[in-house]
PDB file of C-alpha atoms and ligand atoms in Angstrom:
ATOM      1  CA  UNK A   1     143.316 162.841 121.474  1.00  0.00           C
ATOM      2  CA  UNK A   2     140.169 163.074 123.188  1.00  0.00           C
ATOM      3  CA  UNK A   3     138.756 164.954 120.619  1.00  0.00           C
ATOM      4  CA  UNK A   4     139.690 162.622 117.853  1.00  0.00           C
ATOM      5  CA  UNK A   5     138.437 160.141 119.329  1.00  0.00           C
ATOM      6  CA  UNK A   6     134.714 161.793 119.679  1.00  0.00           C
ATOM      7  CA  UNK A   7     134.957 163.313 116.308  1.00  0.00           C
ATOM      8  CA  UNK A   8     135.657 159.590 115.090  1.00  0.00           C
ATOM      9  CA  UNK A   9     132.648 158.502 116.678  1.00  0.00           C
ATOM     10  CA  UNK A  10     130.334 161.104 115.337  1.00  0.00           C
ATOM     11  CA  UNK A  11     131.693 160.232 112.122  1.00  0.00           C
ATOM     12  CA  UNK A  12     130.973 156.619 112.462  1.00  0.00           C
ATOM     13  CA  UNK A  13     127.801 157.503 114.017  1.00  0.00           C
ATOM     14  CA  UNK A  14     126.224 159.672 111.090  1.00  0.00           C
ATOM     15  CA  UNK A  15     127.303 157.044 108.303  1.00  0.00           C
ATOM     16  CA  UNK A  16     125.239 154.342 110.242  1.00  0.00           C
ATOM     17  CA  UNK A  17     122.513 156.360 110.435  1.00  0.00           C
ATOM     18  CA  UNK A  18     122.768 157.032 106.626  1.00  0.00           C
ATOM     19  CA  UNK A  19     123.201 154.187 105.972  1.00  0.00           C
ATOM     20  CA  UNK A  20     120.577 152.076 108.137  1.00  0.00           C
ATOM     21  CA  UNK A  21     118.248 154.237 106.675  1.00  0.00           C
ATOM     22  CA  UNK A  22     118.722 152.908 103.552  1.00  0.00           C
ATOM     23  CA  UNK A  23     118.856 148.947 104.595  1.00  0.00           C
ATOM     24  CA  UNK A  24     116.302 146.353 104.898  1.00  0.00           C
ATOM     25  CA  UNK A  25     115.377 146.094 108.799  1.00  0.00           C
ATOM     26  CA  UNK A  26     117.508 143.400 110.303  1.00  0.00           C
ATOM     27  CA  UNK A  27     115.717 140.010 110.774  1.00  0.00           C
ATOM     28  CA  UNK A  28     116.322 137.366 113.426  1.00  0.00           C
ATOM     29  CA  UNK A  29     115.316 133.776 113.821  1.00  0.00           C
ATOM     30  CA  UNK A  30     115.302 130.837 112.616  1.00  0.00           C
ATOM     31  CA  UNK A  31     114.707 131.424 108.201  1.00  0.00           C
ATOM     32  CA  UNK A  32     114.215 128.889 105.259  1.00  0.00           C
ATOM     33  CA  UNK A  33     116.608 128.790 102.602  1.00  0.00           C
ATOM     34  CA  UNK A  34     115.359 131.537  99.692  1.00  0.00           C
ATOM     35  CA  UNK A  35     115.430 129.957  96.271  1.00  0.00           C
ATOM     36  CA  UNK A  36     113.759 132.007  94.043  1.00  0.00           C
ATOM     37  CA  UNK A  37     112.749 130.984  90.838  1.00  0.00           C
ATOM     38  CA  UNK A  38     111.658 132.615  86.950  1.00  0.00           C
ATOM     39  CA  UNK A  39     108.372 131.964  86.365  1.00  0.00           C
ATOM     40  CA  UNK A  40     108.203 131.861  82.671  1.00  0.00           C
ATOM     41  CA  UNK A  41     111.357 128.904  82.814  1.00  0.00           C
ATOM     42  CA  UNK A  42     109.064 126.615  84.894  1.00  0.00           C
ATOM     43  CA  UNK A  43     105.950 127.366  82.574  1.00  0.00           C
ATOM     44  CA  UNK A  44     105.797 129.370  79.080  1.00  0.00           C
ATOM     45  CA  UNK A  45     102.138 129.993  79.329  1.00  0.00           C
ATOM     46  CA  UNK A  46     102.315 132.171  82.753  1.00  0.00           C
ATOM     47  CA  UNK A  47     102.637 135.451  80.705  1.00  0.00           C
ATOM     48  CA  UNK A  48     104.247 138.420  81.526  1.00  0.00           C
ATOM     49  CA  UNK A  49     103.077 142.170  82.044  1.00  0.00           C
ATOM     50  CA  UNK A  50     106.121 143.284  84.505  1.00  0.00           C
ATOM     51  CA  UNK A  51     104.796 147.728  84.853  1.00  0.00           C
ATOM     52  CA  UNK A  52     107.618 147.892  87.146  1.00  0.00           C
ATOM     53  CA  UNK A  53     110.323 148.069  84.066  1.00  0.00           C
ATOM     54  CA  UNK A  54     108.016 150.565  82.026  1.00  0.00           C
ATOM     55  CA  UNK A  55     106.844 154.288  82.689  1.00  0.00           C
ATOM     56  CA  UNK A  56     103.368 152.589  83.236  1.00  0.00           C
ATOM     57  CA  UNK A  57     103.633 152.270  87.093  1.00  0.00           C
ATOM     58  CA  UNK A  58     102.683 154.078  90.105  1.00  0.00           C
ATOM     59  CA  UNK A  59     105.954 156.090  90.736  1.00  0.00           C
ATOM     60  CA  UNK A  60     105.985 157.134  86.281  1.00  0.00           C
ATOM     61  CA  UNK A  61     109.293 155.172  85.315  1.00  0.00           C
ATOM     62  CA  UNK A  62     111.154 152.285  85.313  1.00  0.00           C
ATOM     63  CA  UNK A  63     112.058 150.501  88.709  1.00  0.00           C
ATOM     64  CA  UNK A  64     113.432 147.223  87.349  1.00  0.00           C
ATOM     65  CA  UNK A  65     115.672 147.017  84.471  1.00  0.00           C
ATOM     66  CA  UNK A  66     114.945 143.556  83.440  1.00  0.00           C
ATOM     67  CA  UNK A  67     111.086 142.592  83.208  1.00  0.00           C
ATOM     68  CA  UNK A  68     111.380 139.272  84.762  1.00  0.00           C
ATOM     69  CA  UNK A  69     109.237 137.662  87.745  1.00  0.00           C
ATOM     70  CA  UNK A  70     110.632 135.374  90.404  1.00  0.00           C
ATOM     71  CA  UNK A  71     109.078 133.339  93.366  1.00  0.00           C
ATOM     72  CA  UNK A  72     110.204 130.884  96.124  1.00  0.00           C
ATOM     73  CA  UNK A  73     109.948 127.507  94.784  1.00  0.00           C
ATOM     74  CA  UNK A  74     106.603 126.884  96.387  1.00  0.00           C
ATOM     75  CA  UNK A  75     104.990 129.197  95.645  1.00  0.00           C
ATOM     76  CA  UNK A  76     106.435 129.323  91.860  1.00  0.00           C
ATOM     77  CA  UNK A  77     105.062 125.641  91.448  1.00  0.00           C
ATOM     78  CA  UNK A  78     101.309 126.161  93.135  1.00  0.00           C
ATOM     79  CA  UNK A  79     100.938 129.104  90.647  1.00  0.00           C
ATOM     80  CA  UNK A  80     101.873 126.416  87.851  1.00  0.00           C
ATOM     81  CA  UNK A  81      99.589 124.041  89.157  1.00  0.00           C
ATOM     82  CA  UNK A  82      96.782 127.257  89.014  1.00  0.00           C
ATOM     83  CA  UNK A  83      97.773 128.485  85.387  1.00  0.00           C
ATOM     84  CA  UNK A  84      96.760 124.593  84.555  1.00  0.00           C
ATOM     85  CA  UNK A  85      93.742 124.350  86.173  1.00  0.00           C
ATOM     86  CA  UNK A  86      92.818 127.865  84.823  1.00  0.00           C
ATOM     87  CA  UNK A  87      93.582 126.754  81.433  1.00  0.00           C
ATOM     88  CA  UNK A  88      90.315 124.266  81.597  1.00  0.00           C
ATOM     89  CA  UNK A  89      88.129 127.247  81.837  1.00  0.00           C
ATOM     90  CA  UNK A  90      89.313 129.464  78.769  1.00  0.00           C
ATOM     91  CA  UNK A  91      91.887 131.392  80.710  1.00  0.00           C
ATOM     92  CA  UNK A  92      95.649 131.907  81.481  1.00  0.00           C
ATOM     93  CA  UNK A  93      97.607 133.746  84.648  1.00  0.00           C
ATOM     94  CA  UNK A  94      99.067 137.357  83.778  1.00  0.00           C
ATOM     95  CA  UNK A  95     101.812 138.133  86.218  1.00  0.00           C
ATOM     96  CA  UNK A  96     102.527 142.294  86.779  1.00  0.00           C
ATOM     97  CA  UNK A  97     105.087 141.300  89.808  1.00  0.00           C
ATOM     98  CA  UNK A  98     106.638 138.949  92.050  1.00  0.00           C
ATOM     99  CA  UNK A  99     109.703 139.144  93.915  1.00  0.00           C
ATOM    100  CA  UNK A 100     110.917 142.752  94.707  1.00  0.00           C
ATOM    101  CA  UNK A 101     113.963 143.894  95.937  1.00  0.00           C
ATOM    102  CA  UNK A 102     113.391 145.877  99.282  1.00  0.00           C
ATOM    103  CA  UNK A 103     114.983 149.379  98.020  1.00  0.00           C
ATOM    104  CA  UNK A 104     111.874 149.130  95.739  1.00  0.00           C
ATOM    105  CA  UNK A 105     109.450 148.808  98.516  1.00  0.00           C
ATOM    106  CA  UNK A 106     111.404 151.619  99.905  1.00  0.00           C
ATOM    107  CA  UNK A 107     110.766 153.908  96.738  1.00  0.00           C
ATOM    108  CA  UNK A 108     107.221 153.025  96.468  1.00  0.00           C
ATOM    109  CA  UNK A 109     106.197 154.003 100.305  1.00  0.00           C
ATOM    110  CA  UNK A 110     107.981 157.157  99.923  1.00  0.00           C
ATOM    111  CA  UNK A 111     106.434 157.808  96.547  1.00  0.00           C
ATOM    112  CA  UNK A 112     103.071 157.625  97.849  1.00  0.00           C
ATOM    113  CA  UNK A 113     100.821 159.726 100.445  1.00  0.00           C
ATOM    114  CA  UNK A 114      99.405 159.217 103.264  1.00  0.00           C
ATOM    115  CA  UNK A 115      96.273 158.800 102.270  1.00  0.00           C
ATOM    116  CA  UNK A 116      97.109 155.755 100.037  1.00  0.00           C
ATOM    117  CA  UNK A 117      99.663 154.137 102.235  1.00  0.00           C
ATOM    118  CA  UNK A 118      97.566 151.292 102.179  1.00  0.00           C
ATOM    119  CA  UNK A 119      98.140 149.905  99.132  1.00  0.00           C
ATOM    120  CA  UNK A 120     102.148 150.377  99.415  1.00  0.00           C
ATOM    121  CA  UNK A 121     103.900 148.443 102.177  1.00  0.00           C
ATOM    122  CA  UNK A 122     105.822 149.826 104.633  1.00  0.00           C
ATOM    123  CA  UNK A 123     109.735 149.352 104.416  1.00  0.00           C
ATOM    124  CA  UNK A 124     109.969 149.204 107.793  1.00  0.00           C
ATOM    125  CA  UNK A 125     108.631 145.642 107.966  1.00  0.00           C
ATOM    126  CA  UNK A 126     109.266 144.803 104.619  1.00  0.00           C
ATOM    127  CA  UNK A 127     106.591 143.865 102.201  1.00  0.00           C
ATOM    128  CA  UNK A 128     105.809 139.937 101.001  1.00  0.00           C
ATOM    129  CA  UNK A 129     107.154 140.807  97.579  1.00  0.00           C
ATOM    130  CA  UNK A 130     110.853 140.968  99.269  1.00  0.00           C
ATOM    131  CA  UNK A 131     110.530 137.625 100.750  1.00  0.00           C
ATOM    132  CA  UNK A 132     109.103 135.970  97.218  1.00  0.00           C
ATOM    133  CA  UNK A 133     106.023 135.620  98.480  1.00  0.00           C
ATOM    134  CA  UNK A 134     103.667 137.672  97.037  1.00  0.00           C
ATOM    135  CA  UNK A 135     102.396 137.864  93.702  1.00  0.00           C
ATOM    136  CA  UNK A 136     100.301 140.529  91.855  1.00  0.00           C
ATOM    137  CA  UNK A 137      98.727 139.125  88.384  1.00  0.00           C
ATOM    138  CA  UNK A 138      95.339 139.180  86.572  1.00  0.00           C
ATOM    139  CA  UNK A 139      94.384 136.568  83.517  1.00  0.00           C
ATOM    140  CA  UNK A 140      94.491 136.760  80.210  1.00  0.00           C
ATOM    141  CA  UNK A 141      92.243 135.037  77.516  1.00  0.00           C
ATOM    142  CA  UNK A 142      93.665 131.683  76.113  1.00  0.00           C
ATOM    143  CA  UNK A 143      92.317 132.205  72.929  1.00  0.00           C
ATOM    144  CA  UNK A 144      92.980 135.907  72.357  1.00  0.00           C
ATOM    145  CA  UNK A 145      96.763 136.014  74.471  1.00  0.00           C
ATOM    146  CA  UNK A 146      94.540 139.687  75.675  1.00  0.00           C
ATOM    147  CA  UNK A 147      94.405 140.173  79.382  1.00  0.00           C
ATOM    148  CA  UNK A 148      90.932 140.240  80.901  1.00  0.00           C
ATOM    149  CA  UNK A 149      89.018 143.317  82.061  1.00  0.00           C
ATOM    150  CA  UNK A 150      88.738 143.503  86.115  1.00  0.00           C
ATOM    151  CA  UNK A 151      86.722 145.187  88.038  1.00  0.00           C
ATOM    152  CA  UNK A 152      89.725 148.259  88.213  1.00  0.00           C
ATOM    153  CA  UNK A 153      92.903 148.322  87.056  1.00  0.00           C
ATOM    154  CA  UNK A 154      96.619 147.208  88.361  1.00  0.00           C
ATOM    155  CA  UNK A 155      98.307 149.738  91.182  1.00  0.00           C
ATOM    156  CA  UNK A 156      94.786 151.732  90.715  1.00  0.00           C
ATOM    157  CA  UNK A 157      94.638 153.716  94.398  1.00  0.00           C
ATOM    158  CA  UNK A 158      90.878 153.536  94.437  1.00  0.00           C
ATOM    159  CA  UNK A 159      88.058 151.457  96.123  1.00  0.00           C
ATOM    160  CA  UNK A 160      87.378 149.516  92.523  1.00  0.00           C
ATOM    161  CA  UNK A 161      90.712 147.994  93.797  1.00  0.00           C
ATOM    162  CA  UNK A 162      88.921 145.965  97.000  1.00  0.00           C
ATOM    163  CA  UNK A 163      88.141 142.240  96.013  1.00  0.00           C
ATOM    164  CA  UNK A 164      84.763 142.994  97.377  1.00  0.00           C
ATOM    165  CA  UNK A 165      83.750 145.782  95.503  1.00  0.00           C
ATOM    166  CA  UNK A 166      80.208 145.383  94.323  1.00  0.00           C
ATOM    167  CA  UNK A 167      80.460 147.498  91.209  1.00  0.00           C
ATOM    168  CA  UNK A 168      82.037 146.845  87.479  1.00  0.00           C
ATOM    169  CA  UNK A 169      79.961 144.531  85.258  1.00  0.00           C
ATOM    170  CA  UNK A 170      78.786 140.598  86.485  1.00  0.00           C
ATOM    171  CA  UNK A 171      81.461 139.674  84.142  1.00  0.00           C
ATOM    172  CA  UNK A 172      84.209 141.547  85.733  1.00  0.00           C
ATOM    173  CA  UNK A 173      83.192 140.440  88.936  1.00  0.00           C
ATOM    174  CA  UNK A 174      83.439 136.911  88.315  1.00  0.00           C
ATOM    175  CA  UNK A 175      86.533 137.101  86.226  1.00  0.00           C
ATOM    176  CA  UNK A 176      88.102 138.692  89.567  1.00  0.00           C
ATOM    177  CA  UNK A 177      86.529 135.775  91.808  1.00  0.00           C
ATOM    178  CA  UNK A 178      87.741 132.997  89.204  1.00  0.00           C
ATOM    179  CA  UNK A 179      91.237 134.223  90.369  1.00  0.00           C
ATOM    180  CA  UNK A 180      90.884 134.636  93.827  1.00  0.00           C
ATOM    181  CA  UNK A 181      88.575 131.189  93.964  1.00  0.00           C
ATOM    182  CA  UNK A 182      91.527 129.534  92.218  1.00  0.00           C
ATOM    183  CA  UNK A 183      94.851 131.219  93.460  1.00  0.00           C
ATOM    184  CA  UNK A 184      93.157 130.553  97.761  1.00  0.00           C
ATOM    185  CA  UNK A 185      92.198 126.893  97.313  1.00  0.00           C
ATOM    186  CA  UNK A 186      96.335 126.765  96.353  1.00  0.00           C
ATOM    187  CA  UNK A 187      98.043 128.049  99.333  1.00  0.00           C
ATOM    188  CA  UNK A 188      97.599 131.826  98.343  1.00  0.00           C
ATOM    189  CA  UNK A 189      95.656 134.486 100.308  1.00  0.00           C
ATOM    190  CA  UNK A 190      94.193 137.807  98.444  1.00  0.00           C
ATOM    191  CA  UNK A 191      95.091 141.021 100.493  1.00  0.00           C
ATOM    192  CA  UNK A 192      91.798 143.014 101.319  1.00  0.00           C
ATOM    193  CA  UNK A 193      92.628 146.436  99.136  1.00  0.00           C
ATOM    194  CA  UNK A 194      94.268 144.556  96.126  1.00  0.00           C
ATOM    195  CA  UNK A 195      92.172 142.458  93.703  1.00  0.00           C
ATOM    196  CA  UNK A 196      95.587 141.645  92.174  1.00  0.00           C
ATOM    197  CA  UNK A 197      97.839 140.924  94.837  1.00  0.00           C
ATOM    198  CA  UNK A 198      98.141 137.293  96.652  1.00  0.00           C
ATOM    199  CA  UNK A 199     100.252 136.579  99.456  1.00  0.00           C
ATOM    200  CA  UNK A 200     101.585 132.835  99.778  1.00  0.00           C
ATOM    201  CA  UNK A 201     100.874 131.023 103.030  1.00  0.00           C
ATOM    202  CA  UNK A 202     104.706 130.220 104.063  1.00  0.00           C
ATOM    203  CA  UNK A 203     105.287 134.327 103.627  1.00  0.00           C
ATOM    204  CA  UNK A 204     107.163 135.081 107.458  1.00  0.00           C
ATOM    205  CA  UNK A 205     109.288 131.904 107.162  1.00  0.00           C
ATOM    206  CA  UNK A 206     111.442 133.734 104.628  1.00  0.00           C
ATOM    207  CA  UNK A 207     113.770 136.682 104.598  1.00  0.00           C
ATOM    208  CA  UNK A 208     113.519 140.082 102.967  1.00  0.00           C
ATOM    209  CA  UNK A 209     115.945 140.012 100.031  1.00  0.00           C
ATOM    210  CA  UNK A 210     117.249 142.873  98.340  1.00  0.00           C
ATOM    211  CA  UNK A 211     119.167 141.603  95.744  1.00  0.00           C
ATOM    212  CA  UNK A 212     118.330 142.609  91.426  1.00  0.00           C
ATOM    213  CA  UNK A 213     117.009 140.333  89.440  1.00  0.00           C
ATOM    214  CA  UNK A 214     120.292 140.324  87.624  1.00  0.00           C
ATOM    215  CA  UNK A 215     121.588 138.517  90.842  1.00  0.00           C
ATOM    216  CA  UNK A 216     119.224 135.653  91.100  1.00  0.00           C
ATOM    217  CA  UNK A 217     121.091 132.380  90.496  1.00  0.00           C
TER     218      UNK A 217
HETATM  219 ZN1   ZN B   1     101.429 143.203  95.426  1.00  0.00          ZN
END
């Protein structure tokens, strides 16, 4: 009996380890309520670019199997409010990503090496993506529909990536401070390796999700 009863528990024990592993890490505290919302249904003229559900991404295949992009409400309506502004000045917002589900965050960090863990977050505290609150995107010319040349490209793992880099052409330069100029005075804050990538200031007051896009009411 004794025996069953510790084989039992060694049982139970290794399946919780398997399967914590393999789990967001478990939040307390006090949470607002997610509501995540599809950029393109508030506004048409935020385009799309979504690498994530192509071959052309950092881990060399698809990740998502619908290429959509979600945010919390708030942060879904500033970068509305940003796409119009931007829209005086020749130019529109090109999204690459928004929400991600955790496992994703999960793949990426153990995709990557050491030496570039920097510009992957770490699953063990979750990355702003999974709580809707971060949002990589570049522009794209109004009059063309053609997205804009930066300073370096998307997911590039290189110091062309930093929004301070001092090298590309004056052009690309200021292209990639229009952005940042635009998306901070709206309640977003760039993230110092990661030209692309904005964080929205309400970030820690929501949960990690985990959920597919195919799940998002
Ligand atoms: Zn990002």
């Amino acid at each position: 009996m004794k025996k069953i009863t510790i084989l039992l528990l060694v049982l139970i024990g290794c399946s919780c380890l398997f399967s914590c592993a393999v789990q967001p890490p478990k939040e307390t505290g006090e949470f607002y309520t997610t509501h995540l919302v599809e950029l393109t249904k508030l506004d048409s003229s935020i385009h799309l670019d979504i690498r994530y559900a192509t071959s052309n991404n950092l881990v060399g295949k698809p990740v998502y199997k619908e290429a959509r992009a979600f945010l919390q409400q708030p942060a879904a309506e500033a970068l509305v409010r940003i796409n119009a502004k931007l829209h005086q000045k020749g130019y529109g917002l090109l999204v690459f990503d928004g929400y991600r589900p955790w496992s994703v965050t999960k793949l990426f960090w153990d995709n990557t090496s050491a030496e570039n863990k920097k510009f992957v977050a770490n699953p063990a505290k979750g990355s702003r993506h999974n709580r809707g609150c971060a949002v990589d995107l570049s522009l794209y010319n109004l009059a063309t529909g053609k997205e804009v040349t930066m300073t370096g490209v998307y997911d590039e793992m290189s110091e062309r990536s930093y929004p301070n880099y001092t090298g590309g052409t004056t052009e690309q330069r200021q292209l990639r401070d229009l952005l940042r100029q635009y998306m901070e005075a709206d309640g977003f804050a760039v993230y110092e390796y990661e030209w692309w990538h904005f964080d929205f200031k309400d970030w820690q007051h929501y949960r990690i999700g985990n959920i597919p896009f195919s799940r998002i009411k």
